[in-house]
mmCIF file of C-alpha atoms in Angstrom:
data_model
loop_
_atom_site.group_PDB
_atom_site.id
_atom_site.type_symbol
_atom_site.label_atom_id
_atom_site.label_comp_id
_atom_site.label_asym_id
_atom_site.label_seq_id
_atom_site.Cartn_x
_atom_site.Cartn_y
_atom_site.Cartn_z
ATOM 1 C CA MET A 757 2.017 78.504 107.876
ATOM 2 C CA ALA A 758 1.362 78.624 111.738
ATOM 3 C CA PRO A 759 -2.118 80.152 112.522
ATOM 4 C CA GLU A 760 -0.291 83.266 114.205
ATOM 5 C CA ILE A 761 1.592 84.240 111.339
ATOM 6 C CA ALA A 762 -1.055 83.873 108.833
ATOM 7 C CA GLY A 763 -3.138 86.105 111.320
ATOM 8 C CA ILE A 764 -0.291 89.040 111.124
ATOM 9 C CA ASP A 765 -1.034 88.694 107.115
ATOM 10 C CA GLN A 766 -4.493 89.617 107.424
ATOM 11 C CA GLN A 767 -4.039 92.946 109.340
ATOM 12 C CA PRO A 768 -4.127 96.135 107.755
ATOM 13 C CA VAL A 769 -0.703 97.857 106.963
ATOM 14 C CA VAL A 770 -0.206 101.400 108.345
ATOM 15 C CA GLN A 771 2.460 103.861 107.610
ATOM 16 C CA VAL A 772 4.260 104.507 110.997
ATOM 17 C CA GLU A 773 7.224 107.294 111.872
ATOM 18 C CA LEU A 774 10.316 105.497 111.831
ATOM 19 C CA GLY A 775 11.199 107.773 114.905
ATOM 20 C CA SER A 776 8.401 106.216 116.976
ATOM 21 C CA LEU A 777 9.548 102.572 116.901
ATOM 22 C CA THR A 778 12.351 100.835 118.914
ATOM 23 C CA ILE A 779 14.249 97.846 118.161
ATOM 24 C CA SER A 780 15.108 95.638 121.706
ATOM 25 C CA ASP A 781 14.503 91.903 122.552
ATOM 26 C CA SER A 782 15.600 90.573 119.276
ATOM 27 C CA PRO A 783 15.700 86.577 118.994
ATOM 28 C CA ARG A 784 18.797 87.472 117.154
ATOM 29 C CA LEU A 785 21.677 87.079 119.859
ATOM 30 C CA ASP A 786 24.376 89.018 117.636
ATOM 31 C CA GLY A 787 22.173 91.872 116.308
ATOM 32 C CA GLU A 788 21.636 92.815 112.435
ATOM 33 C CA ARG A 789 23.968 92.064 110.260
ATOM 34 C CA PRO A 790 24.998 95.566 108.669
ATOM 35 C CA GLU A 791 25.674 93.435 105.194
ATOM 36 C CA HIS A 792 22.250 92.641 105.049
ATOM 37 C CA ILE A 793 21.094 96.131 105.810
ATOM 38 C CA HIS A 794 22.322 97.517 103.145
ATOM 39 C CA ALA A 795 21.709 95.157 100.620
ATOM 40 C CA LEU A 796 17.833 95.815 101.269
ATOM 41 C CA ALA A 797 18.840 99.548 101.486
ATOM 42 C CA ASP A 798 20.357 99.233 97.530
ATOM 43 C CA ALA A 799 17.352 96.781 96.433
ATOM 44 C CA GLU A 800 14.458 98.589 94.179
ATOM 45 C CA ALA A 801 11.718 96.805 95.112
ATOM 46 C CA GLU A 802 9.479 98.093 98.564
ATOM 47 C CA LEU A 803 10.607 96.220 101.333
ATOM 48 C CA PRO A 804 7.514 94.182 102.630
ATOM 49 C CA PRO A 805 5.970 95.454 105.703
ATOM 50 C CA ILE A 806 7.651 95.143 109.134
ATOM 51 C CA THR A 807 5.548 93.460 112.215
ATOM 52 C CA VAL A 808 5.260 95.673 115.458
ATOM 53 C CA HIS A 809 3.988 95.287 119.173
ATOM 54 C CA ARG A 810 1.380 97.837 119.404
ATOM 55 C CA THR A 811 1.578 98.470 123.259
ATOM 56 C CA THR A 812 5.464 99.028 123.058
ATOM 57 C CA MET A 813 5.905 100.311 119.691
ATOM 58 C CA ARG A 814 8.973 97.724 119.449
ATOM 59 C CA VAL A 815 9.588 95.852 115.971
ATOM 60 C CA ILE A 816 8.980 92.298 116.234
ATOM 61 C CA ASP A 817 9.975 91.559 112.575
ATOM 62 C CA GLY A 818 12.192 93.882 110.128
ATOM 63 C CA ALA A 819 14.608 95.332 112.369
ATOM 64 C CA HIS A 820 16.947 94.990 109.455
ATOM 65 C CA ARG A 821 14.268 96.548 106.910
ATOM 66 C CA LEU A 822 14.042 99.484 109.645
ATOM 67 C CA HIS A 823 17.471 100.170 109.335
ATOM 68 C CA ALA A 824 17.432 100.337 105.420
ATOM 69 C CA ALA A 825 14.936 102.341 105.285
ATOM 70 C CA ARG A 826 16.869 104.914 107.819
ATOM 71 C CA LEU A 827 19.543 104.673 105.034
ATOM 72 C CA ARG A 828 17.055 105.142 102.285
ATOM 73 C CA GLY A 829 16.024 108.353 103.723
ATOM 74 C CA ARG A 830 12.568 107.557 104.374
ATOM 75 C CA HIS A 831 10.579 109.027 107.702
ATOM 76 C CA THR A 832 7.728 106.179 107.413
ATOM 77 C CA ILE A 833 7.963 102.475 106.913
ATOM 78 C CA ALA A 834 5.367 100.081 106.615
ATOM 79 C CA VAL A 835 3.907 98.087 109.453
ATOM 80 C CA ARG A 836 1.026 95.640 110.763
ATOM 81 C CA PHE A 837 0.416 95.730 114.427
ATOM 82 C CA PHE A 838 0.513 93.070 116.505
ATOM 83 C CA ASP A 839 -1.909 93.015 119.851
ATOM 84 C CA GLY A 840 -0.769 90.461 122.801
ATOM 85 C CA ASP A 841 1.596 90.541 125.376
ATOM 86 C CA GLU A 842 5.579 90.033 125.805
ATOM 87 C CA ALA A 843 5.935 86.692 125.516
ATOM 88 C CA GLU A 844 3.657 86.313 122.511
ATOM 89 C CA ALA A 845 5.344 88.779 120.835
ATOM 90 C CA PHE A 846 8.638 87.260 121.452
ATOM 91 C CA VAL A 847 7.213 83.843 119.825
ATOM 92 C CA LEU A 848 5.807 85.260 117.028
ATOM 93 C CA ALA A 849 9.460 87.117 116.246
ATOM 94 C CA VAL A 850 10.847 83.796 116.341
ATOM 95 C CA GLN A 851 8.273 82.088 114.231
ATOM 96 C CA LEU A 852 8.493 84.741 111.735
ATOM 97 C CA ASN A 853 12.248 84.776 111.620
ATOM 98 C CA VAL A 854 12.134 81.094 110.938
ATOM 99 C CA ALA A 855 9.789 81.170 108.478
ATOM 100 C CA HIS A 856 11.292 84.220 106.251
ATOM 101 C CA GLY A 857 13.826 86.530 105.677
ATOM 102 C CA LEU A 858 17.522 86.224 106.790
ATOM 103 C CA PRO A 859 17.241 82.665 108.947
ATOM 104 C CA LEU A 860 17.931 82.816 112.841
ATOM 105 C CA THR A 861 21.095 80.775 114.010
ATOM 106 C CA LEU A 862 21.131 77.611 115.343
ATOM 107 C CA ALA A 863 22.369 79.309 118.654
ATOM 108 C CA ASP A 864 19.519 81.875 118.165
ATOM 109 C CA ARG A 865 16.850 79.091 117.964
ATOM 110 C CA LYS A 866 18.157 77.577 121.038
ATOM 111 C CA ARG A 867 18.402 80.550 122.973
ATOM 112 C CA ALA A 868 14.577 81.300 122.225
ATOM 113 C CA ALA A 869 13.566 77.986 122.917
ATOM 114 C CA GLU A 870 14.894 78.091 126.329
ATOM 115 C CA ARG A 871 12.858 81.170 126.765
ATOM 116 C CA ILE A 872 9.761 80.037 125.450
ATOM 117 C CA ILE A 873 9.681 76.624 127.715
ATOM 118 C CA ALA A 874 10.404 79.029 130.389
ATOM 119 C CA TRP A 875 7.477 81.093 129.634
ATOM 120 C CA HIS A 876 5.398 77.979 128.196
ATOM 121 C CA ALA A 877 6.399 75.069 130.222
ATOM 122 C CA GLN A 878 3.379 73.239 129.122
ATOM 123 C CA TRP A 879 3.922 73.299 125.848
ATOM 124 C CA SER A 880 5.386 69.794 124.579
ATOM 125 C CA ASP A 881 8.480 70.005 122.662
ATOM 126 C CA ARG A 882 6.942 69.367 119.518
ATOM 127 C CA ARG A 883 5.092 72.436 119.629
ATOM 128 C CA VAL A 884 8.170 74.253 120.808
ATOM 129 C CA ALA A 885 9.884 72.503 117.750
ATOM 130 C CA MET A 886 7.811 73.662 115.524
ATOM 131 C CA VAL A 887 8.210 77.311 116.585
ATOM 132 C CA THR A 888 11.344 77.263 116.706
ATOM 133 C CA GLY A 889 12.407 75.388 113.969
ATOM 134 C CA ILE A 890 14.736 72.833 115.957
ATOM 135 C CA SER A 891 14.124 69.047 116.548
ATOM 136 C CA PRO A 892 11.637 68.030 119.611
ATOM 137 C CA GLY A 893 14.535 65.931 120.724
ATOM 138 C CA THR A 894 16.913 69.207 120.957
ATOM 139 C CA VAL A 895 13.961 70.827 122.593
ATOM 140 C CA ALA A 896 13.275 67.797 125.333
ATOM 141 C CA ASP A 897 17.257 68.675 125.884
ATOM 142 C CA ILE A 898 16.782 72.248 126.834
ATOM 143 C CA ARG A 899 13.729 71.672 128.846
ATOM 144 C CA ARG A 900 15.773 69.254 131.218
ATOM 145 C CA ARG A 901 18.715 71.575 131.374
ATOM 146 C CA VAL A 902 16.167 74.748 131.936
ATOM 147 C CA LEU A 903 13.889 73.129 134.370
ATOM 148 C CA ARG A 904 16.650 71.163 136.107
ATOM 149 C CA GLU A 905 13.940 68.055 136.421
ATOM 150 C CA PRO A 906 12.618 65.164 134.057
ATOM 151 C CA GLU A 907 8.617 66.296 134.241
ATOM 152 C CA ARG A 908 7.482 63.107 133.473
ATOM 153 C CA ALA A 909 4.290 63.922 135.040
ATOM 154 C CA GLY A 910 1.379 66.096 134.168
ATOM 155 C CA LYS A 911 0.356 67.250 130.253
ATOM 156 C CA ARG A 912 1.620 69.478 127.879
ATOM 157 C CA ILE A 913 -0.509 71.360 125.169
ATOM 158 C CA GLY A 914 0.458 69.666 121.584
ATOM 159 C CA GLN A 915 0.896 71.601 118.165
ATOM 160 C CA ASP A 916 -3.250 70.961 117.790
ATOM 161 C CA GLY A 917 -3.707 72.604 121.330
ATOM 162 C CA ARG A 918 -5.124 69.734 123.209
ATOM 163 C CA PHE A 919 -3.628 68.600 126.770
ATOM 164 C CA ARG A 920 -1.617 65.000 126.289
ATOM 165 C CA PRO A 921 0.371 63.409 128.729
ATOM 166 C CA VAL A 922 3.854 63.892 129.091
ATOM 167 C CA ASP A 923 4.529 59.940 129.729
ATOM 168 C CA GLY A 924 2.867 58.554 127.081
ATOM 169 C CA SER A 925 3.624 55.060 128.065
ATOM 170 C CA ALA A 926 0.028 54.070 129.318
ATOM 171 C CA GLY A 927 -1.475 55.501 125.934
ATOM 172 C CA ARG A 928 1.308 53.492 124.060
ATOM 173 C CA ILE A 929 -0.114 49.754 125.495
ATOM 174 C CA MET A 930 -3.483 51.008 125.362
ATOM 175 C CA ALA A 931 -3.132 51.677 121.441
ATOM 176 C CA GLY A 932 -1.260 48.422 121.242
ATOM 177 C CA ARG A 933 -4.442 46.732 122.684
ATOM 178 C CA LEU A 934 -6.318 48.383 120.507
ATOM 179 C CA LEU A 935 -4.470 47.657 117.337
ATOM 180 C CA THR A 936 -4.479 44.053 118.677
ATOM 181 C CA GLU A 937 -7.971 43.227 119.069
ATOM 182 C CA ASN A 938 -8.711 45.758 116.054
ATOM 183 C CA PRO A 939 -6.590 45.695 113.177
ATOM 184 C CA GLY A 940 -8.770 47.554 110.830
ATOM 185 C CA LEU A 941 -9.010 51.048 113.005
ATOM 186 C CA SER A 942 -7.927 54.460 111.586
ATOM 187 C CA LEU A 943 -5.148 55.610 113.018
ATOM 188 C CA ARG A 944 -7.094 59.022 114.582
ATOM 189 C CA GLN A 945 -9.631 56.575 116.199
ATOM 190 C CA VAL A 946 -6.651 54.506 117.796
ATOM 191 C CA ALA A 947 -5.008 58.086 119.011
ATOM 192 C CA ARG A 948 -8.669 59.550 120.314
ATOM 193 C CA ALA A 949 -9.517 56.192 122.864
ATOM 194 C CA ALA A 950 -5.817 56.313 123.681
ATOM 195 C CA GLY A 951 -5.106 60.150 124.340
ATOM 196 C CA ILE A 952 -2.512 60.283 122.558
ATOM 197 C CA SER A 953 -1.118 62.091 119.482
ATOM 198 C CA PRO A 954 -1.841 60.151 115.911
ATOM 199 C CA GLU A 955 1.781 60.081 115.102
ATOM 200 C CA THR A 956 2.696 58.020 118.115
ATOM 201 C CA ALA A 957 -0.256 56.016 116.629
ATOM 202 C CA ARG A 958 1.388 55.172 113.233
ATOM 203 C CA ASP A 959 4.514 54.627 115.607
ATOM 204 C CA VAL A 960 3.138 51.968 117.936
ATOM 205 C CA ARG A 961 1.421 49.998 114.606
ATOM 206 C CA SER A 962 4.659 49.893 113.208
ATOM 207 C CA ARG A 963 6.480 48.725 115.969
ATOM 208 C CA LEU A 964 3.524 45.927 116.732
ATOM 209 C CA ASN A 965 4.400 44.865 113.133
ATOM 210 C CA LYS A 966 8.243 44.486 113.892
ATOM 211 C CA GLY A 967 7.313 42.879 116.757
ATOM 212 C CA GLU A 968 9.374 45.477 118.754
ATOM 213 C CA ASP A 969 8.667 46.859 122.241
ATOM 214 C CA LEU A 970 5.956 49.376 122.539
ATOM 215 C CA LEU A 971 7.832 51.976 124.436
ATOM 216 C CA PRO A 972 11.192 53.601 123.283
ATOM 217 C CA ARG A 973 14.244 53.035 125.179
ATOM 218 C CA GLN A 974 14.578 56.807 125.195
ATOM 219 C CA ARG A 975 11.462 57.224 126.927
ATOM 220 C CA GLY A 976 12.256 54.820 130.305
ATOM 221 C CA ARG A 977 10.485 51.441 128.369
ATOM 222 C CA ARG A 978 9.360 49.596 131.882
ATOM 223 C CA PRO A 979 10.833 46.257 132.621
ATOM 224 C CA GLY A 980 8.625 43.319 130.942
ATOM 225 C CA VAL A 981 6.496 45.922 128.664
ATOM 226 C CA THR A 982 6.699 44.294 124.818
ATOM 227 C CA ALA A 983 4.638 44.481 122.404
ATOM 228 C CA PRO A 984 1.718 41.777 121.802
ATOM 229 C CA ARG A 985 1.617 39.846 118.435
ATOM 230 C CA ALA A 986 2.431 41.346 115.558
ATOM 231 C CA VAL A 987 -0.902 42.027 113.216
ATOM 232 C CA PRO A 988 -1.618 42.657 109.523
ATOM 233 C CA GLU A 989 -1.568 45.809 108.238
ATOM 234 C CA PRO A 990 -5.102 46.744 106.863
ATOM 235 C CA ARG A 991 -5.508 46.405 103.295
ATOM 236 C CA GLY A 992 -3.592 49.583 101.507
ATOM 237 C CA GLU A 993 -1.619 50.458 104.477
ATOM 238 C CA PHE A 994 1.968 51.821 104.012
ATOM 239 C CA VAL A 995 4.892 49.601 105.470
ATOM 240 C CA PRO A 996 8.028 51.117 106.440
ATOM 241 C CA LEU A 997 11.228 50.036 104.693
ATOM 242 C CA ALA A 998 13.305 48.034 107.371
ATOM 243 C CA PRO A 999 16.756 49.919 107.566
ATOM 244 C CA VAL A 1000 20.257 47.890 106.711
ATOM 245 C CA GLN A 1001 23.453 49.087 107.508
ATOM 246 C CA SER A 1002 25.834 49.980 105.070
ATOM 247 C CA ALA A 1003 29.911 51.163 105.982
ATOM 248 C CA GLY A 1004 28.637 51.902 109.645
ATOM 249 C CA ARG A 1005 25.608 53.906 108.304
ATOM 250 C CA PRO A 1006 21.715 53.641 108.815
ATOM 251 C CA ARG A 1007 20.049 53.253 104.667
ATOM 252 C CA ALA A 1008 16.883 52.632 103.192
ATOM 253 C CA ALA A 1009 16.646 49.152 102.054
ATOM 254 C CA PRO A 1010 17.173 49.468 97.965
ATOM 255 C CA ASP A 1011 14.004 47.813 97.410
ATOM 256 C CA PRO A 1012 11.310 48.529 96.445
ATOM 257 C CA ASP A 1013 12.868 50.639 93.546
ATOM 258 C CA ARG A 1014 11.998 54.208 94.422
ATOM 259 C CA ALA A 1015 12.574 55.741 91.173
ATOM 260 C CA GLY A 1016 10.508 52.987 89.789
ATOM 261 C CA LEU A 1017 7.314 53.521 91.921
ATOM 262 C CA VAL A 1018 7.623 57.456 91.122
ATOM 263 C CA LYS A 1019 7.570 56.531 87.831
ATOM 264 C CA ARG A 1020 4.581 54.794 87.723
ATOM 265 C CA LEU A 1021 2.785 57.849 89.961
ATOM 266 C CA LYS A 1022 3.858 60.126 87.015
ATOM 267 C CA ALA A 1023 2.300 58.245 84.745
ATOM 268 C CA ASP A 1024 -1.227 58.674 86.191
ATOM 269 C CA PRO A 1025 -3.414 61.195 84.808
ATOM 270 C CA ALA A 1026 -5.015 61.940 87.910
ATOM 271 C CA LEU A 1027 -1.441 63.525 89.333
ATOM 272 C CA ARG A 1028 -0.005 64.496 86.311
ATOM 273 C CA PHE A 1029 -3.425 66.988 85.358
ATOM 274 C CA SER A 1030 -3.334 69.049 88.535
ATOM 275 C CA ASP A 1031 -1.352 71.662 90.372
ATOM 276 C CA THR A 1032 -1.490 70.005 93.441
ATOM 277 C CA GLY A 1033 -0.593 66.592 91.803
ATOM 278 C CA ARG A 1034 2.806 67.956 89.940
ATOM 279 C CA ASN A 1035 3.906 69.641 93.020
ATOM 280 C CA LEU A 1036 3.536 66.222 94.781
ATOM 281 C CA LEU A 1037 5.375 64.110 91.892
ATOM 282 C CA ARG A 1038 8.013 67.396 91.888
ATOM 283 C CA LEU A 1039 8.642 66.478 95.789
ATOM 284 C CA PHE A 1040 8.843 62.650 95.165
ATOM 285 C CA THR A 1041 11.418 63.154 92.078
ATOM 286 C CA LEU A 1042 13.816 65.274 94.295
ATOM 287 C CA HIS A 1043 13.888 62.396 97.313
ATOM 288 C CA ALA A 1044 13.755 59.265 94.752
ATOM 289 C CA LEU A 1045 17.555 59.401 95.082
ATOM 290 C CA GLN A 1046 20.151 56.038 94.946
ATOM 291 C CA ASN A 1047 21.556 55.177 98.219
ATOM 292 C CA GLU A 1048 24.760 56.285 97.182
ATOM 293 C CA GLU A 1049 23.280 59.888 95.972
ATOM 294 C CA TRP A 1050 22.268 60.023 99.412
ATOM 295 C CA ASP A 1051 25.524 59.039 100.995
ATOM 296 C CA ALA A 1052 27.305 61.736 98.613
ATOM 297 C CA LEU A 1053 24.670 64.483 100.240
ATOM 298 C CA ILE A 1054 25.614 63.422 103.888
ATOM 299 C CA ASP A 1055 29.333 63.523 103.185
ATOM 300 C CA ASN A 1056 29.327 66.737 101.996
ATOM 301 C CA VAL A 1057 27.604 68.344 103.928
ATOM 302 C CA PRO A 1058 29.838 71.373 105.385
ATOM 303 C CA PRO A 1059 30.947 71.032 109.088
ATOM 304 C CA HIS A 1060 29.600 74.493 110.157
ATOM 305 C CA CYS A 1061 25.992 73.591 109.373
ATOM 306 C CA ARG A 1062 25.779 70.039 109.985
ATOM 307 C CA ASP A 1063 23.517 70.886 112.899
ATOM 308 C CA LEU A 1064 21.270 72.852 111.389
ATOM 309 C CA VAL A 1065 20.409 70.560 108.277
ATOM 310 C CA ALA A 1066 20.290 67.965 110.766
ATOM 311 C CA ASP A 1067 17.538 69.748 112.479
ATOM 312 C CA LEU A 1068 15.763 70.499 109.259
ATOM 313 C CA ALA A 1069 16.022 67.245 108.064
ATOM 314 C CA ARG A 1070 14.326 65.889 111.270
ATOM 315 C CA GLN A 1071 11.345 68.525 111.102
ATOM 316 C CA PHE A 1072 10.718 67.747 106.918
ATOM 317 C CA ALA A 1073 10.760 63.524 108.214
ATOM 318 C CA ASP A 1074 8.137 64.895 110.928
ATOM 319 C CA LEU A 1075 6.146 66.340 107.805
ATOM 320 C CA TRP A 1076 6.134 63.558 105.750
ATOM 321 C CA SER A 1077 5.175 61.089 108.552
ATOM 322 C CA ASP A 1078 2.475 63.352 109.373
ATOM 323 C CA PHE A 1079 1.343 63.449 105.280
ATOM 324 C CA ALA A 1080 1.638 59.790 105.496
ATOM 325 C CA VAL A 1081 -0.868 59.155 108.696
ATOM 326 C CA ARG A 1082 -3.457 61.374 107.300
ATOM 327 C CA VAL A 1083 -3.226 59.940 103.810
ATOM 328 C CA GLN A 1084 -3.691 56.223 104.807
ATOM 329 C CA GLU A 1085 -6.291 57.547 107.342
ATOM 330 C CA ASP A 1086 -8.379 58.638 104.348
ATOM 331 C CA VAL A 1087 -7.813 55.221 102.684
ATOM 332 C CA VAL A 1088 -9.048 53.394 105.466
ATOM 333 C CA GLN A 1089 -11.781 55.476 106.200
ATOM 334 C CA THR A 1090 -13.020 55.507 102.615
ATOM 335 C CA GLY A 1091 -11.776 51.861 101.671
#
């Protein structure tokens, strides 16, 4: 949960007159959906509090609930107030509508990203992506269109609130040298020394081991900049599976057997007999599909929601990648 959302959840709930509230500047391009309003109005359960911008009394999150309360004949509604400026209120509205309730459409989220980039040009692509629920690559495309310039110079603020250079070429090269000379360094140590994110450090290490260029092509790789010699992985480090081609589509290699590895983990009492361990095992079980099963999932995604499915897949991949970095970080530090 984002800090802003968590902060709102901690605000006191008060009853506010319906007539004092307004609905405007919503991230939903097509406004509220009548069928959803009627579904909420017909529900017997008490509806959660809505979020309101205290300065303007504008509904930030909960327009459908406000309309449903009117249909129920209510005169007041439960409210949590947000104190901040208009730009902050809009960002929070997007976060809340992405996190729960009736989800924003892909068009809504892309339009929201345009506005956020215009207000916060210094925010990194990943930070905007986290707010809007679209992929960092899509945010980068929107940034180029909105700002009408590549913006390769300077720094941006990441999800952790730290400034990092937009062009990370120098940091990647330094990280490659550090990992070549000191293979036992943790990813976070490399990231701090090179001024890059731990995830970028992980990518650099992976490229070193594969003998690939340190700079991805889409980032404007400089001629002649190639990876130093490959270095061995520190003991216990995760080695990414090499992709293979099948029927024109990238596919994970069949070995090692993911289902078999998950089965081994399920036999570990340290995981089986704890809530967090069981949650982890459930997640791994969901992912331990055969390649043919993944193909069937891909082939049966409805065309109208392929963009949304792809965006979510990229976001979850980023989360798993960060999870792997942090788990291995603990292994290296305690090993």
